[in-house]
Short mmCIF file of C-alpha atoms in Angstrom, two decimals:
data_model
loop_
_atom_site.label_atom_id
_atom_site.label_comp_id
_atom_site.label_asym_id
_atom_site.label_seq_id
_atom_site.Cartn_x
_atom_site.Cartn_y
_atom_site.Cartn_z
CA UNK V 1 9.54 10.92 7.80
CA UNK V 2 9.69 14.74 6.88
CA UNK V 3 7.50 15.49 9.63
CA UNK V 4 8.63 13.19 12.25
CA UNK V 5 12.69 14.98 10.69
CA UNK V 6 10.97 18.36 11.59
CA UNK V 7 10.23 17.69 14.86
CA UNK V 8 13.51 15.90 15.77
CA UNK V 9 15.03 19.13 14.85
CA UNK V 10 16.76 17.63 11.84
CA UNK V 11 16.26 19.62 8.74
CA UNK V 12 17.03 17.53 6.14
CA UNK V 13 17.86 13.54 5.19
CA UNK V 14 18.22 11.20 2.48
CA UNK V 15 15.89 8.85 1.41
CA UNK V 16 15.58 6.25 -1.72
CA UNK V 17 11.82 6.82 -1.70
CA UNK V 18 11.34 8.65 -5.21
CA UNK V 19 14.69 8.05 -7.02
CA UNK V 20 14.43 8.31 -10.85
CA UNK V 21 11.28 9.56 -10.64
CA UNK V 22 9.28 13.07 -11.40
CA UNK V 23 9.53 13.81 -7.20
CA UNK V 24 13.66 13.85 -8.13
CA UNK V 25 13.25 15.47 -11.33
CA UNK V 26 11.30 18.42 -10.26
CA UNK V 27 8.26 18.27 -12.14
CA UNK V 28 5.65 16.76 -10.08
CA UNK V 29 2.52 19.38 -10.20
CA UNK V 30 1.66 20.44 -6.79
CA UNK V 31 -1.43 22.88 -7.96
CA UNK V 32 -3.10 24.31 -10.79
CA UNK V 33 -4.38 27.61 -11.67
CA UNK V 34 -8.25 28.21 -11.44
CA UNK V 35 -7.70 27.57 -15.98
CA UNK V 36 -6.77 24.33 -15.17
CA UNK V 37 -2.92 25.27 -15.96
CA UNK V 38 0.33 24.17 -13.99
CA UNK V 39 0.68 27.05 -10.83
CA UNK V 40 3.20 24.93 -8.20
CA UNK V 41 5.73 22.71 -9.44
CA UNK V 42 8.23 20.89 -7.26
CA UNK V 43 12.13 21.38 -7.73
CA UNK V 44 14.71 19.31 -8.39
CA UNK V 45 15.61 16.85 -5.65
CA UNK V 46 19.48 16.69 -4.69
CA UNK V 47 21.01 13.98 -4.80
CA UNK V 48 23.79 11.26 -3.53
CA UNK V 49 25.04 8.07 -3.83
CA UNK V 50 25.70 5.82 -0.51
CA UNK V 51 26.98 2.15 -0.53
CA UNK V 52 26.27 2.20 -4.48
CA UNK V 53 22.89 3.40 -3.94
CA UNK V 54 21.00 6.54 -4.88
CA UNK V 55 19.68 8.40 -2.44
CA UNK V 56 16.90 11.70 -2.87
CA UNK V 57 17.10 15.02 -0.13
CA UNK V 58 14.23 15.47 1.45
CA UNK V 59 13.57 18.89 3.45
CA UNK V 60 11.35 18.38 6.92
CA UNK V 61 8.37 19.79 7.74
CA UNK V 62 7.24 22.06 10.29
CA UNK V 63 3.89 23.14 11.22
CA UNK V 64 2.19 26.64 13.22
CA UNK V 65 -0.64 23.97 14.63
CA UNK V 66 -1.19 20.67 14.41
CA UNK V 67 -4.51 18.80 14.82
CA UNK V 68 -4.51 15.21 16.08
CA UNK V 69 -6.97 12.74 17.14
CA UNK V 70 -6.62 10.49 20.17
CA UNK V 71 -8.47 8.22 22.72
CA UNK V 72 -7.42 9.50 26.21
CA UNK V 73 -5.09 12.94 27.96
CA UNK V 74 -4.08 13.61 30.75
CA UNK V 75 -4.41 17.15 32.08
CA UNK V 76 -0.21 17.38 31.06
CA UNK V 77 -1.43 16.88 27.71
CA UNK V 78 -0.09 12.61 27.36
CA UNK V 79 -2.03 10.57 24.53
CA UNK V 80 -3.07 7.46 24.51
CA UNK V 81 -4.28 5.67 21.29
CA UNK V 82 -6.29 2.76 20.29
CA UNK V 83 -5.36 0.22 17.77
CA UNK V 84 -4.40 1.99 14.08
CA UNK V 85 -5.44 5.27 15.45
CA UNK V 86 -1.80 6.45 15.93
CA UNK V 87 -0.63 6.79 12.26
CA UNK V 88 0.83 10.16 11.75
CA UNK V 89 -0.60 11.88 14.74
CA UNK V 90 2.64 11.62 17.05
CA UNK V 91 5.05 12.91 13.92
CA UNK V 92 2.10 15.47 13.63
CA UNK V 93 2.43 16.58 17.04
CA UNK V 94 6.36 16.33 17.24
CA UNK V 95 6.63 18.85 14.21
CA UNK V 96 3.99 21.51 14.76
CA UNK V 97 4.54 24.59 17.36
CA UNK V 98 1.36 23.86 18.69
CA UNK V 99 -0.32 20.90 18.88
CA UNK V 100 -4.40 20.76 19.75
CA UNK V 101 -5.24 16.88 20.55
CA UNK V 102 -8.80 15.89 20.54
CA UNK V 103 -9.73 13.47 22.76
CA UNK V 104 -12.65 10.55 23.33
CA UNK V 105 -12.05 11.06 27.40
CA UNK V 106 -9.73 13.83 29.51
CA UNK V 107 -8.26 12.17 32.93
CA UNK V 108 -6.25 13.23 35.38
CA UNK V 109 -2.40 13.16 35.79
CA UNK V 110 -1.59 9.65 36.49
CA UNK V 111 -4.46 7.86 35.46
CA UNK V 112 -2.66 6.59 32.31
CA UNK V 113 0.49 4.01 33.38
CA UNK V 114 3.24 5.13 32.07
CA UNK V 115 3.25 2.18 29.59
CA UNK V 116 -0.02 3.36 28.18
CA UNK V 117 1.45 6.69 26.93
CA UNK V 118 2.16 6.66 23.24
CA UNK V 119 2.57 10.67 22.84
CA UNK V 120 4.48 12.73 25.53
CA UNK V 121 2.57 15.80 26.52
CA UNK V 122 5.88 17.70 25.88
CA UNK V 123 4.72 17.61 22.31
CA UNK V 124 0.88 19.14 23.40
CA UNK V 125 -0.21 22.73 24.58
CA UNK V 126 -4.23 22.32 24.13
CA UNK V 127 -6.39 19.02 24.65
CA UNK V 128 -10.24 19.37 23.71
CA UNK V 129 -12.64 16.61 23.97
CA UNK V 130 -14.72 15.30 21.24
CA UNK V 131 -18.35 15.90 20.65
CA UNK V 132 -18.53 13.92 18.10
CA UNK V 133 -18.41 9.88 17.62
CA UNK V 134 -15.39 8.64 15.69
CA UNK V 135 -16.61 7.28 12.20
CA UNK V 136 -15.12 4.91 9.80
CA UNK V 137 -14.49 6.09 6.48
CA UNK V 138 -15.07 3.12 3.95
CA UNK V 139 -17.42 0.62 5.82
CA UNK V 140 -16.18 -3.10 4.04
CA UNK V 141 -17.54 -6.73 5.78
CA UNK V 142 -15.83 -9.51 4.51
CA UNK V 143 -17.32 -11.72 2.07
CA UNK V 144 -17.01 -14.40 4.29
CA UNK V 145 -20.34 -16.33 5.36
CA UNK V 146 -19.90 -15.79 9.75
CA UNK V 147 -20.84 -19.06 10.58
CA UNK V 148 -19.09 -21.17 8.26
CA UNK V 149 -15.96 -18.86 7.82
CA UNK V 150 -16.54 -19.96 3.96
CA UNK V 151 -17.13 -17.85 1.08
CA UNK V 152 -21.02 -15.92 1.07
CA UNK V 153 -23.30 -17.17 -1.23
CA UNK V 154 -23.41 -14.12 -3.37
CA UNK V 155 -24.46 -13.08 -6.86
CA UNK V 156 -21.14 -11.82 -8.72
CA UNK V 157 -20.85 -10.07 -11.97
CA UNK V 158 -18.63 -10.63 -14.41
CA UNK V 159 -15.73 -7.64 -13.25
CA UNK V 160 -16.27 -9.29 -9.58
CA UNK V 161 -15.61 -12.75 -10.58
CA UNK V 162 -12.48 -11.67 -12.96
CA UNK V 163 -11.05 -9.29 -10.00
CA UNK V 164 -11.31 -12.79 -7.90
CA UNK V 165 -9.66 -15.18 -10.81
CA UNK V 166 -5.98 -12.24 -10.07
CA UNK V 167 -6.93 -12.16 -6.12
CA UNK V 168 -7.01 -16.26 -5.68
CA UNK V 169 -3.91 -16.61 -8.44
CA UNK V 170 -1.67 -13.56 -6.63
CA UNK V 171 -2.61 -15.36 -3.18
CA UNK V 172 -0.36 -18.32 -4.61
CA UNK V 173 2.85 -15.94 -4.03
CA UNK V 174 2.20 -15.93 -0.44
CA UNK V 175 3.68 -18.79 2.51
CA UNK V 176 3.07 -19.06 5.90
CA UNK V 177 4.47 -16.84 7.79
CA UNK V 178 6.18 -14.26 5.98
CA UNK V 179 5.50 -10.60 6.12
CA UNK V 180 4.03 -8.94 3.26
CA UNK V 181 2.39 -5.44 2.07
CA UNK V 182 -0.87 -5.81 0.42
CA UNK V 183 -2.05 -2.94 -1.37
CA UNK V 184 -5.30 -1.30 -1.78
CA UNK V 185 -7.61 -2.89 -3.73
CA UNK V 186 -6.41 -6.52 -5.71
CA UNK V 187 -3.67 -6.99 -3.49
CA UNK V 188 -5.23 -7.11 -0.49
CA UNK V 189 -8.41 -9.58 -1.63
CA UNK V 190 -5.53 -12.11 -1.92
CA UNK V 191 -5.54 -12.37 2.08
CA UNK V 192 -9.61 -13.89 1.63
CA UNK V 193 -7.68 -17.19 -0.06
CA UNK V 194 -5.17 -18.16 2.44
CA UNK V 195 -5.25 -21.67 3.17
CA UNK V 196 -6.86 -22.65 6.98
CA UNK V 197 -3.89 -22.43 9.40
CA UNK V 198 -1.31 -20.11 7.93
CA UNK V 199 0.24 -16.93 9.83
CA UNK V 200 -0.21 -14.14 7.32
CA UNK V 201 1.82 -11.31 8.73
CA UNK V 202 0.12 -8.21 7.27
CA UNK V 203 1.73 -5.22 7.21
CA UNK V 204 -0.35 -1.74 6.54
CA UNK V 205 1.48 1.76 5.97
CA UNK V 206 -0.64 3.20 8.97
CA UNK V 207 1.22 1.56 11.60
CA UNK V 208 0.23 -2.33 12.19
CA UNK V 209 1.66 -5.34 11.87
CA UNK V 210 -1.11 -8.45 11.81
CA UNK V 211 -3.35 -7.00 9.82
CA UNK V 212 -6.53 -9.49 9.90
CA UNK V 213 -9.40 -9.96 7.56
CA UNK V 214 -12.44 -7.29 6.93
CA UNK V 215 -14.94 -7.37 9.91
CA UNK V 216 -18.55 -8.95 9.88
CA UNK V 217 -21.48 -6.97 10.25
CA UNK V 218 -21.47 -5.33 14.16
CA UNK V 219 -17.58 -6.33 14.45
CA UNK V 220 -16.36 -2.96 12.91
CA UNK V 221 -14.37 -0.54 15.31
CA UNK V 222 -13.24 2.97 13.92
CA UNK V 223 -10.30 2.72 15.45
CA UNK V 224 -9.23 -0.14 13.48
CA UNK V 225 -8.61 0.05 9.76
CA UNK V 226 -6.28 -0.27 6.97
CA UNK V 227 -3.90 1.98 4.75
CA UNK V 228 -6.46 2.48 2.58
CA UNK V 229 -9.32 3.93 5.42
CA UNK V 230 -11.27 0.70 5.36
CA UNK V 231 -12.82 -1.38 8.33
CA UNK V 232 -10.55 -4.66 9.56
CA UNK V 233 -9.71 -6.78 12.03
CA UNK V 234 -6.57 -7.51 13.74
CA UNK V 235 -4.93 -11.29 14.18
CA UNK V 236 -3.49 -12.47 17.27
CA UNK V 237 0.12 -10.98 17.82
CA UNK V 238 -0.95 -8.03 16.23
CA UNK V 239 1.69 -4.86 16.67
CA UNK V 240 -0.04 -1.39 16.88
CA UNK V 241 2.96 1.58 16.19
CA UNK V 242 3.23 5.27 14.40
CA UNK V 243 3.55 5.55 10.03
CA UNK V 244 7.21 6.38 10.72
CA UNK V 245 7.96 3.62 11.73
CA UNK V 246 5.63 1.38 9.57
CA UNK V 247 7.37 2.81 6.54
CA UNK V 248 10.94 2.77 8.24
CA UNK V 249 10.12 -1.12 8.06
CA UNK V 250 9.40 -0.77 4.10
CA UNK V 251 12.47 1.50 3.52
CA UNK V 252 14.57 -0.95 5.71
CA UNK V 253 14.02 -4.02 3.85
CA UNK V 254 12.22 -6.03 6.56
CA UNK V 255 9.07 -6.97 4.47
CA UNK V 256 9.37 -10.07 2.48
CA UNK V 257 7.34 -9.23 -0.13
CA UNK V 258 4.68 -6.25 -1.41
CA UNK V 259 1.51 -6.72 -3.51
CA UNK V 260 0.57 -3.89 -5.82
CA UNK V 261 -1.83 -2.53 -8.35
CA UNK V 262 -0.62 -0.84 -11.64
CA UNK V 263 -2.30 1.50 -14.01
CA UNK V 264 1.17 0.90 -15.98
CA UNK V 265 4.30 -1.38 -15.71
CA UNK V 266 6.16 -2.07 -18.50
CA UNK V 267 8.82 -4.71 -19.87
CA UNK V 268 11.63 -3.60 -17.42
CA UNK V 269 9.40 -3.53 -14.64
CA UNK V 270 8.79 0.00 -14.42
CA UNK V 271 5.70 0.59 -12.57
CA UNK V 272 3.44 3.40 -12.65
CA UNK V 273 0.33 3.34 -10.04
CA UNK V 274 -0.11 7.09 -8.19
CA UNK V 275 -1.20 9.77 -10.47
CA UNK V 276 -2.58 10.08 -14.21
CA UNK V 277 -1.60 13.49 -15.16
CA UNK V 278 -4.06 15.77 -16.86
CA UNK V 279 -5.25 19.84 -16.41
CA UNK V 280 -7.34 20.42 -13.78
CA UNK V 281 -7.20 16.44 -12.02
CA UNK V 282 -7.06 16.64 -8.56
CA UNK V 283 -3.47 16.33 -7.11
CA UNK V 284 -2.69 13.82 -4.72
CA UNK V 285 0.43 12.67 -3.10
CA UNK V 286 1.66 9.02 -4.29
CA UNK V 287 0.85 7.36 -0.71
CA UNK V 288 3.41 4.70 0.28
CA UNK V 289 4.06 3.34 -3.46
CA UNK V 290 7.51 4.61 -3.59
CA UNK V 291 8.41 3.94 -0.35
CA UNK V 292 7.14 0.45 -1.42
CA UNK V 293 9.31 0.17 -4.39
CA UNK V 294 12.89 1.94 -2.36
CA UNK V 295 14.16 -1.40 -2.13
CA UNK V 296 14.56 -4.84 -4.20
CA UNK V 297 12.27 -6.54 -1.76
CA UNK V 298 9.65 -8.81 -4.11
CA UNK V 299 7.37 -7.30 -5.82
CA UNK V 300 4.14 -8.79 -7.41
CA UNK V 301 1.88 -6.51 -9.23
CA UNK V 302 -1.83 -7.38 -10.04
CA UNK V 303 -3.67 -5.33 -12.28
CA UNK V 304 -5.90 -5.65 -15.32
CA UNK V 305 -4.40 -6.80 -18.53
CA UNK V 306 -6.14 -3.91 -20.64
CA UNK V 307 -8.17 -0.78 -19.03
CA UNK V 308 -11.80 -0.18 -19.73
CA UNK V 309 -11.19 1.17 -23.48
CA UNK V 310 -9.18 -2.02 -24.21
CA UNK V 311 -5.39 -0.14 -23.93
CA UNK V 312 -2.60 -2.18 -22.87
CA UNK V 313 -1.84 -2.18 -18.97
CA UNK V 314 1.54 -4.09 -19.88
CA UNK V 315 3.46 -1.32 -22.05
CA UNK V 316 6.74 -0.98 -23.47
CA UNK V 317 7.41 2.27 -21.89
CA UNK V 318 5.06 3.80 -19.14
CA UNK V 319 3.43 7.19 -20.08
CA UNK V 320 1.81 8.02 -16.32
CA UNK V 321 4.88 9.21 -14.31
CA UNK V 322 6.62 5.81 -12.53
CA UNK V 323 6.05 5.10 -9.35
CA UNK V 324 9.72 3.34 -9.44
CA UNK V 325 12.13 2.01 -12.28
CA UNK V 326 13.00 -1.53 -12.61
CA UNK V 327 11.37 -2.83 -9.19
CA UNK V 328 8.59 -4.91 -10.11
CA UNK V 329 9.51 -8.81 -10.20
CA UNK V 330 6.11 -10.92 -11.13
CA UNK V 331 2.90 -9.41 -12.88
CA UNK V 332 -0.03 -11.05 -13.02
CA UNK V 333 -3.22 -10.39 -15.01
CA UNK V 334 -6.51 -12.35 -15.65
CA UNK V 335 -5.10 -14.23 -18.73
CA UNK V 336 -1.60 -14.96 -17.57
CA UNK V 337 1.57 -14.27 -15.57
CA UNK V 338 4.91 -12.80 -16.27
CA UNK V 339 7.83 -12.84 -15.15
CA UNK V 340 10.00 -9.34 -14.81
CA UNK V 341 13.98 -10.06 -16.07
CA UNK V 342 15.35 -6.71 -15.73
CA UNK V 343 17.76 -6.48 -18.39
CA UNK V 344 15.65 -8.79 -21.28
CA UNK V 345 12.05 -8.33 -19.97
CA UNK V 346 9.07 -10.61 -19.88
CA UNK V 347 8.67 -13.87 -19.75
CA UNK V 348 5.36 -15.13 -19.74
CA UNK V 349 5.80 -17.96 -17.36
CA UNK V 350 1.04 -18.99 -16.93
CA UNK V 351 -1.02 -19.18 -19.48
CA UNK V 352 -5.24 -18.96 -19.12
CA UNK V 353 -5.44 -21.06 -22.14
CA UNK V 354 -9.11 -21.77 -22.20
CA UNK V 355 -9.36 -18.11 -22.66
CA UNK V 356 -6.78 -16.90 -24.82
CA UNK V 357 -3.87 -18.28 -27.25
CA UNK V 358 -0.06 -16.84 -26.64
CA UNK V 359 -0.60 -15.43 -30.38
CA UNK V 360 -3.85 -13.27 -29.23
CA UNK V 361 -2.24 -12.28 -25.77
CA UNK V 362 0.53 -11.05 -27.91
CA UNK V 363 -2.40 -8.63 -29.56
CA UNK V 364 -3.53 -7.32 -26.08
CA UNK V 365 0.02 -6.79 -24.99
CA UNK V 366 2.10 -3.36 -25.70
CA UNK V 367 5.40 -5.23 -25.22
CA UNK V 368 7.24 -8.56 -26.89
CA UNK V 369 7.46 -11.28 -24.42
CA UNK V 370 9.27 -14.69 -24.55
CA UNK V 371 7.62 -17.79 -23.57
CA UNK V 372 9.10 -20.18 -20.80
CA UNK V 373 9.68 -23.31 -22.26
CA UNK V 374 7.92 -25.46 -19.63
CA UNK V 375 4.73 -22.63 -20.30
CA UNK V 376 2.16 -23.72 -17.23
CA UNK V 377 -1.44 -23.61 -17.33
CA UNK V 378 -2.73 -20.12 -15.49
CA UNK V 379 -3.59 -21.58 -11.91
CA UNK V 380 -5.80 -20.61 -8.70
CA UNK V 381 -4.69 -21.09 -4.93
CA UNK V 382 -8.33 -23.42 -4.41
CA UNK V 383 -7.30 -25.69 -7.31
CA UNK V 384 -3.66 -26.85 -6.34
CA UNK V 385 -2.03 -29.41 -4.46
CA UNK V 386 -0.73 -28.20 -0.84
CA UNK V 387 2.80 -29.38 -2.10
CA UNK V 388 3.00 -26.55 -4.51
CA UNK V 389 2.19 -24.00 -1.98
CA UNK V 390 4.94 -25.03 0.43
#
């Protein structure tokens, strides 16, 4: 949004992506010093209240030169893009003072319909043509089996098989046909355990909307992948369109619900999922989390229940900067599932009983809980009736 701001010629807006968080407080590390010590920090964020709502300023960018990938120019300098390919390359191009577009093929003016433009020249002043082949970045098949469409016969570990207990019980929160945000990792294995015959309406921060499953072997196309740089496939009705808009979607409260992991969330549903602070980590940006989290859309976090040492993933108050305060509504874990009462906390709502008592969960926990007095057995999506999924 900052870069598609900058080249709109508007130098500043408001946003709600960030609120109460270290990006409005100013201390968000931007680099450190070659001892491994703070160098950049960000400032304070100003900020405003609209409709009863808190709002975060947000300077634009501008660039000298911008670098963007596309399929086919014209000798004006007009893109054309395949599939996901467009993502940020048209707010790159918009904001920088000059643009250099690399292309797959160079045409002459008119040989792209005027439909078939996604990038005005206007916004181009070199076009070279690529030498080298387009590559995928994180090469995933589906686990599917290509001729039955069922699961693979595969040998899983233990971590596999406990990552797939979360996947198949998060892929309960879903119904036909609404529009959802998976996120990287847990969230979006819950899209391999949709019943035969729903309309899953994926949405991906990278600009599509029909986001399919992960390709089989020789299906893969490098102009087709997710949020998170992996290989996928597209359903029918699929909409291809820039990141400013994809996340203009999230911002605007037209998603029905968002999956997310957690290295944190705690009783309030605070959740924490972008950066673990610590001298000399690399320092990367927190993605499309807080966009994610800007609004009261529902929000289902899967995660863990402890980390690797054994530490509580449910806390009582995060340590790892938030991602966003109060906006989580539903966690669930291997062992059991909560739900997120803003003002009181959890409620632990599913219970993996065969595993684990409510008195030891308590142990593995870093926050109280109450327990729902109609307490249901932990469930999975291949184990229930139809009804309950309606």
């Amino acid at each position: 949004e900052r870069l598609r701001a900058g080249g709109a010629g508007i130098p500043a807006f408001y946003t709600p992506a960030g609120v109460n968080t270290i990006i409005e407080s100013g201390q968000h590390i931007i680099a450190y010093d070659k001892n491994g010590y703070p160098r950049i920090t960000s400032a304070p964020k100003e900020s405003r209240i609209f409709d009863n709502k808190k709002y975060i300023l947000e300077r634009a960018i501008k660039g000298r030169c911008g670098l963007v990938k596309a399929h086919r120019a014209d000798k004006f300098g007009n893109l054309q893009f395949r599939k996901t390919s467009l993502n940020f390359n048209k707010a790159v191009a918009m904001a920088s003072d000059f643009t250099i577009a690399e292309v797959e093929e160079i045409v002459e003016i008119g040989a792209l319909r005027p439909e078939e433009i996604h990038v005005s020249g206007i916004y181009v002043q070199a076009v070279i043509k690529a030498e080298i082949e387009s590559r995928i970045h994180k090469l995933v098949f589906t686990a599917k089996d290509e001729k039955t469409n069922g699961a693979a016969a595969v040998k899983k570990d233990q971590r596999t098989l406990m990552r797939e207990k979360i996947a198949k019980r998060g892929a309960m929160e879903l119904r036909d046909g609404i529009v959802v945000n998976l996120g990287i990792g847990l969230p979006v294995m819950t899209a391999d355990y949709v019943p035969e015959g729903w309309r899953l309406w994926m949405h991906s921060e990278n600009g599509v909307l029909g986001l399919g499953r992960y390709p089989f072997p020789g299906e893969q196309d490098a102009d087709c992948i997710n949020a998170g740089k992996q290989s996928c496939t597209l359903v029918e009705g699929a909409a291809m369109f820039d990141s400013s808009e994809a996340f203009g979607m999230i911002r605007g409260g037209h998603l029905n619900m968002k999956m997310l992991g957690a290295m944190q969330v705690n009783k309030y549903g605070d959740l924490a999922n972008w950066i673990i602070p610590g001298m000399g980590k690399n320092v990367k940006g927190m993605g499309g989390g807080m966009d994610l989290v800007s609004n009261d859309t529902f929000c289902v976090v899967l995660t863990q229940h402890t980390t690797k040492e054994g530490e509580p993933k449910i806390v009582e108050n995060c340590t790892y900067p938030v991602t966003g305060k109060n906006c989580v509504h539903r966690i669930i874990t291997e062992l059991a599932v909560f739900d997120v009462d803003r003002m009181n906390g959890l409620k632990l709502i599913e219970l993996d009983d065969d595993k684990i008592s409510v008195g030891e969960l308590r142990k593995i926990t870093g926050c109280e809980f109450t327990v729902d007095k109609n307490l249901r057995k932990y469930q999975q999506i291949d184990e229930v009736d139809d009804d309950i999924l309606k």
